[in-house]
PDB file of C-alpha atoms in Angstrom:
ATOM      1  CA  MET A 247     -37.761  22.720  38.281  1.00 81.00           C
ATOM      2  CA  PHE A 248     -37.700  25.150  35.480  1.00 88.00           C
ATOM      3  CA  ILE A 249     -38.373  27.770  37.201  1.00 92.00           C
ATOM      4  CA  ALA A 250     -36.191  27.046  40.375  1.00 93.00           C
ATOM      5  CA  TYR A 251     -33.635  26.690  37.587  1.00 93.00           C
ATOM      6  CA  VAL A 252     -33.656  30.362  36.056  1.00 95.00           C
ATOM      7  CA  VAL A 253     -33.736  31.648  40.364  1.00 96.00           C
ATOM      8  CA  VAL A 254     -30.558  29.779  40.306  1.00 96.00           C
ATOM      9  CA  ALA A 255     -29.098  30.292  37.191  1.00 96.00           C
ATOM     10  CA  VAL A 256     -29.629  34.069  37.590  1.00 97.00           C
ATOM     11  CA  VAL A 257     -28.056  34.693  41.164  1.00 97.00           C
ATOM     12  CA  LEU A 258     -25.260  32.241  40.356  1.00 97.00           C
ATOM     13  CA  ALA A 259     -24.463  33.949  36.758  1.00 97.00           C
ATOM     14  CA  LEU A 260     -24.671  36.904  38.626  1.00 97.00           C
ATOM     15  CA  ALA A 261     -22.055  36.178  41.897  1.00 96.00           C
ATOM     16  CA  VAL A 262     -19.743  34.076  39.396  1.00 96.00           C
ATOM     17  CA  ALA A 263     -19.780  36.958  36.801  1.00 96.00           C
ATOM     18  CA  GLY A 264     -18.833  39.662  40.020  1.00 94.00           C
ATOM     19  CA  SER A 265     -16.273  37.171  41.005  1.00 91.00           C
ATOM     20  CA  ALA A 266     -14.534  37.549  36.784  1.00 94.00           C
ATOM     21  CA  THR A 267     -14.864  41.222  37.515  1.00 94.00           C
ATOM     22  CA  ALA A 268     -12.751  41.257  40.797  1.00 91.00           C
ATOM     23  CA  LYS A 269     -10.353  39.191  38.786  1.00 90.00           C
ATOM     24  CA  PHE A 270      -9.629  41.451  35.888  1.00 89.00           C
ATOM     25  CA  ARG A 271     -10.006  44.426  37.958  1.00 91.00           C
ATOM     26  CA  HIS A 272      -7.398  43.338  40.002  1.00 85.00           C
ATOM     27  CA  ASP A 273      -9.188  43.511  43.533  1.00 85.00           C
ATOM     28  CA  GLU A 274      -6.793  43.376  45.938  1.00 85.00           C
ATOM     29  CA  ARG A 275      -8.873  40.895  48.204  1.00 84.00           C
ATOM     30  CA  VAL A 276      -9.458  38.750  44.841  1.00 84.00           C
ATOM     31  CA  THR A 277      -5.563  38.439  44.091  1.00 84.00           C
ATOM     32  CA  ALA A 278      -4.597  38.082  47.283  1.00 83.00           C
ATOM     33  CA  GLY A 279      -6.510  34.857  48.087  1.00 81.00           C
ATOM     34  CA  LEU A 280      -5.550  33.715  45.236  1.00 82.00           C
ATOM     35  CA  SER A 281      -2.035  34.430  45.302  1.00 82.00           C
ATOM     36  CA  GLY A 282      -2.400  33.309  49.193  1.00 81.00           C
ATOM     37  CA  VAL A 283      -3.179  29.439  47.860  1.00 81.00           C
ATOM     38  CA  GLY A 284      -0.508  29.336  45.068  1.00 83.00           C
ATOM     39  CA  VAL A 285      -2.455  30.595  42.471  1.00 83.00           C
ATOM     40  CA  PRO A 286      -0.167  32.505  38.993  1.00 85.00           C
ATOM     41  CA  GLU A 287      -0.827  36.001  38.445  1.00 85.00           C
ATOM     42  CA  SER A 288      -0.988  34.830  34.818  1.00 87.00           C
ATOM     43  CA  TRP A 289      -3.974  32.645  35.950  1.00 88.00           C
ATOM     44  CA  PHE A 290      -6.244  35.646  36.875  1.00 88.00           C
ATOM     45  CA  LYS A 291      -7.390  36.627  33.721  1.00 92.00           C
ATOM     46  CA  ARG A 292      -8.103  32.707  32.084  1.00 92.00           C
ATOM     47  CA  LEU A 293      -9.919  32.048  35.583  1.00 92.00           C
ATOM     48  CA  ALA A 294     -11.668  35.212  35.038  1.00 93.00           C
ATOM     49  CA  LEU A 295     -13.094  34.331  31.017  1.00 95.00           C
ATOM     50  CA  LEU A 296     -14.199  31.282  32.746  1.00 95.00           C
ATOM     51  CA  ASN A 297     -16.356  32.518  35.223  1.00 96.00           C
ATOM     52  CA  TYR A 298     -17.985  34.729  32.462  1.00 97.00           C
ATOM     53  CA  ALA A 299     -18.044  31.854  30.131  1.00 97.00           C
ATOM     54  CA  GLY A 300     -19.843  29.916  32.728  1.00 97.00           C
ATOM     55  CA  ALA A 301     -22.128  32.655  33.610  1.00 97.00           C
ATOM     56  CA  LEU A 302     -23.171  33.344  30.154  1.00 97.00           C
ATOM     57  CA  GLY A 303     -23.492  29.932  29.970  1.00 97.00           C
ATOM     58  CA  LEU A 304     -26.198  29.353  32.795  1.00 96.00           C
ATOM     59  CA  LEU A 305     -28.056  32.586  31.605  1.00 96.00           C
ATOM     60  CA  ILE A 306     -28.027  30.673  27.603  1.00 96.00           C
ATOM     61  CA  GLY A 307     -28.802  27.572  29.263  1.00 95.00           C
ATOM     62  CA  ILE A 308     -32.400  29.282  30.480  1.00 94.00           C
ATOM     63  CA  ALA A 309     -33.487  28.641  26.843  1.00 94.00           C
ATOM     64  CA  TRP A 310     -31.401  26.301  25.420  1.00 94.00           C
ATOM     65  CA  ARG A 311     -30.586  23.295  28.296  1.00 92.00           C
ATOM     66  CA  PRO A 312     -27.631  21.482  27.023  1.00 95.00           C
ATOM     67  CA  LEU A 313     -25.748  24.673  27.214  1.00 96.00           C
ATOM     68  CA  GLY A 314     -26.735  25.526  30.755  1.00 95.00           C
ATOM     69  CA  ILE A 315     -26.399  21.604  31.693  1.00 96.00           C
ATOM     70  CA  ALA A 316     -22.486  22.032  30.480  1.00 97.00           C
ATOM     71  CA  ALA A 317     -22.262  25.258  31.635  1.00 97.00           C
ATOM     72  CA  ALA A 318     -23.315  24.562  35.564  1.00 97.00           C
ATOM     73  CA  ALA A 319     -21.358  21.211  35.303  1.00 97.00           C
ATOM     74  CA  GLY A 320     -17.924  23.925  34.615  1.00 97.00           C
ATOM     75  CA  LEU A 321     -18.765  25.683  37.231  1.00 97.00           C
ATOM     76  CA  THR A 322     -19.109  23.297  39.822  1.00 97.00           C
ATOM     77  CA  LEU A 323     -15.567  21.864  38.504  1.00 97.00           C
ATOM     78  CA  TYR A 324     -14.472  24.992  39.272  1.00 95.00           C
ATOM     79  CA  PHE A 325     -15.140  25.443  41.719  1.00 95.00           C
ATOM     80  CA  LEU A 326     -14.198  22.188  43.067  1.00 95.00           C
ATOM     81  CA  GLY A 327     -10.982  23.269  42.030  1.00 92.00           C
ATOM     82  CA  ALA A 328     -10.737  26.431  43.932  1.00 91.00           C
ATOM     83  CA  LEU A 329     -12.078  24.230  46.883  1.00 92.00           C
ATOM     84  CA  GLY A 330      -8.785  22.054  46.071  1.00 90.00           C
ATOM     85  CA  PHE A 331      -6.085  24.709  46.184  1.00 88.00           C
ATOM     86  CA  HIS A 332      -7.895  25.753  49.619  1.00 90.00           C
ATOM     87  CA  ILE A 333      -7.661  22.509  51.136  1.00 91.00           C
ATOM     88  CA  ARG A 334      -3.940  22.567  49.827  1.00 90.00           C
ATOM     89  CA  ALA A 335      -3.020  25.891  50.935  1.00 89.00           C
ATOM     90  CA  LYS A 336      -4.830  24.667  54.716  1.00 88.00           C
ATOM     91  CA  ASP A 337      -6.514  28.327  53.714  1.00 82.00           C
ATOM     92  CA  ALA A 338      -9.753  27.364  56.479  1.00 83.00           C
ATOM     93  CA  LYS A 339     -10.684  31.416  55.980  1.00 85.00           C
ATOM     94  CA  GLY A 340     -10.803  31.263  52.124  1.00 82.00           C
ATOM     95  CA  MET A 341     -13.022  28.137  51.923  1.00 86.00           C
ATOM     96  CA  PRO A 342     -16.350  29.433  52.397  1.00 90.00           C
ATOM     97  CA  MET A 343     -17.085  31.617  49.265  1.00 90.00           C
ATOM     98  CA  PRO A 344     -15.970  28.746  46.684  1.00 90.00           C
ATOM     99  CA  ALA A 345     -17.835  26.147  48.959  1.00 93.00           C
ATOM    100  CA  ALA A 346     -20.837  27.462  48.691  1.00 94.00           C
ATOM    101  CA  LEU A 347     -20.396  28.310  45.196  1.00 94.00           C
ATOM    102  CA  PHE A 348     -19.677  24.745  44.631  1.00 96.00           C
ATOM    103  CA  VAL A 349     -22.770  23.479  46.242  1.00 96.00           C
ATOM    104  CA  PHE A 350     -24.837  26.732  44.307  1.00 95.00           C
ATOM    105  CA  SER A 351     -23.960  25.544  40.867  1.00 96.00           C
ATOM    106  CA  ALA A 352     -24.016  21.680  41.719  1.00 97.00           C
ATOM    107  CA  VAL A 353     -27.826  23.002  42.825  1.00 96.00           C
ATOM    108  CA  ALA A 354     -27.759  24.787  39.719  1.00 96.00           C
ATOM    109  CA  LEU A 355     -26.744  21.595  37.787  1.00 96.00           C
ATOM    110  CA  ALA A 356     -29.170  19.131  39.303  1.00 96.00           C
ATOM    111  CA  LEU A 357     -31.993  21.539  38.328  1.00 95.00           C
ATOM    112  CA  ALA A 358     -30.811  21.936  35.218  1.00 94.00           C
ATOM    113  CA  ILE A 359     -30.646  17.903  34.624  1.00 94.00           C
ATOM    114  CA  ALA A 360     -34.140  17.602  36.026  1.00 93.00           C
ATOM    115  CA  SER A 361     -35.865  20.325  34.008  1.00 88.00           C
ATOM    116  CA  ALA A 362     -34.569  19.404  30.373  1.00 75.00           C
TER     117      ALA A 362
END
């Protein structure tokens, strides 16, 4: 289980860090998607910082499992919230990415708990 957690944690951390970087750089696709579901622009940097914190927590969690569990739980809730925004806005086109990251975060959480 530990090796599976390491693989999932690294891949998820890279994906989440990439998403955070796009938010900081105000990438047009990302900002249009966020604005389209009603996220105020003042939240973009805060959301990016949460993404970076989650990514860093997953990576540190490889060595210190309690942090990995907390980071995976936080990212699972973060992407559940993202899905909620897309559902509320009836934005089916924007749902696949947060849905995939939600599932991936939940898998990381399950693997972190199982290998603790």
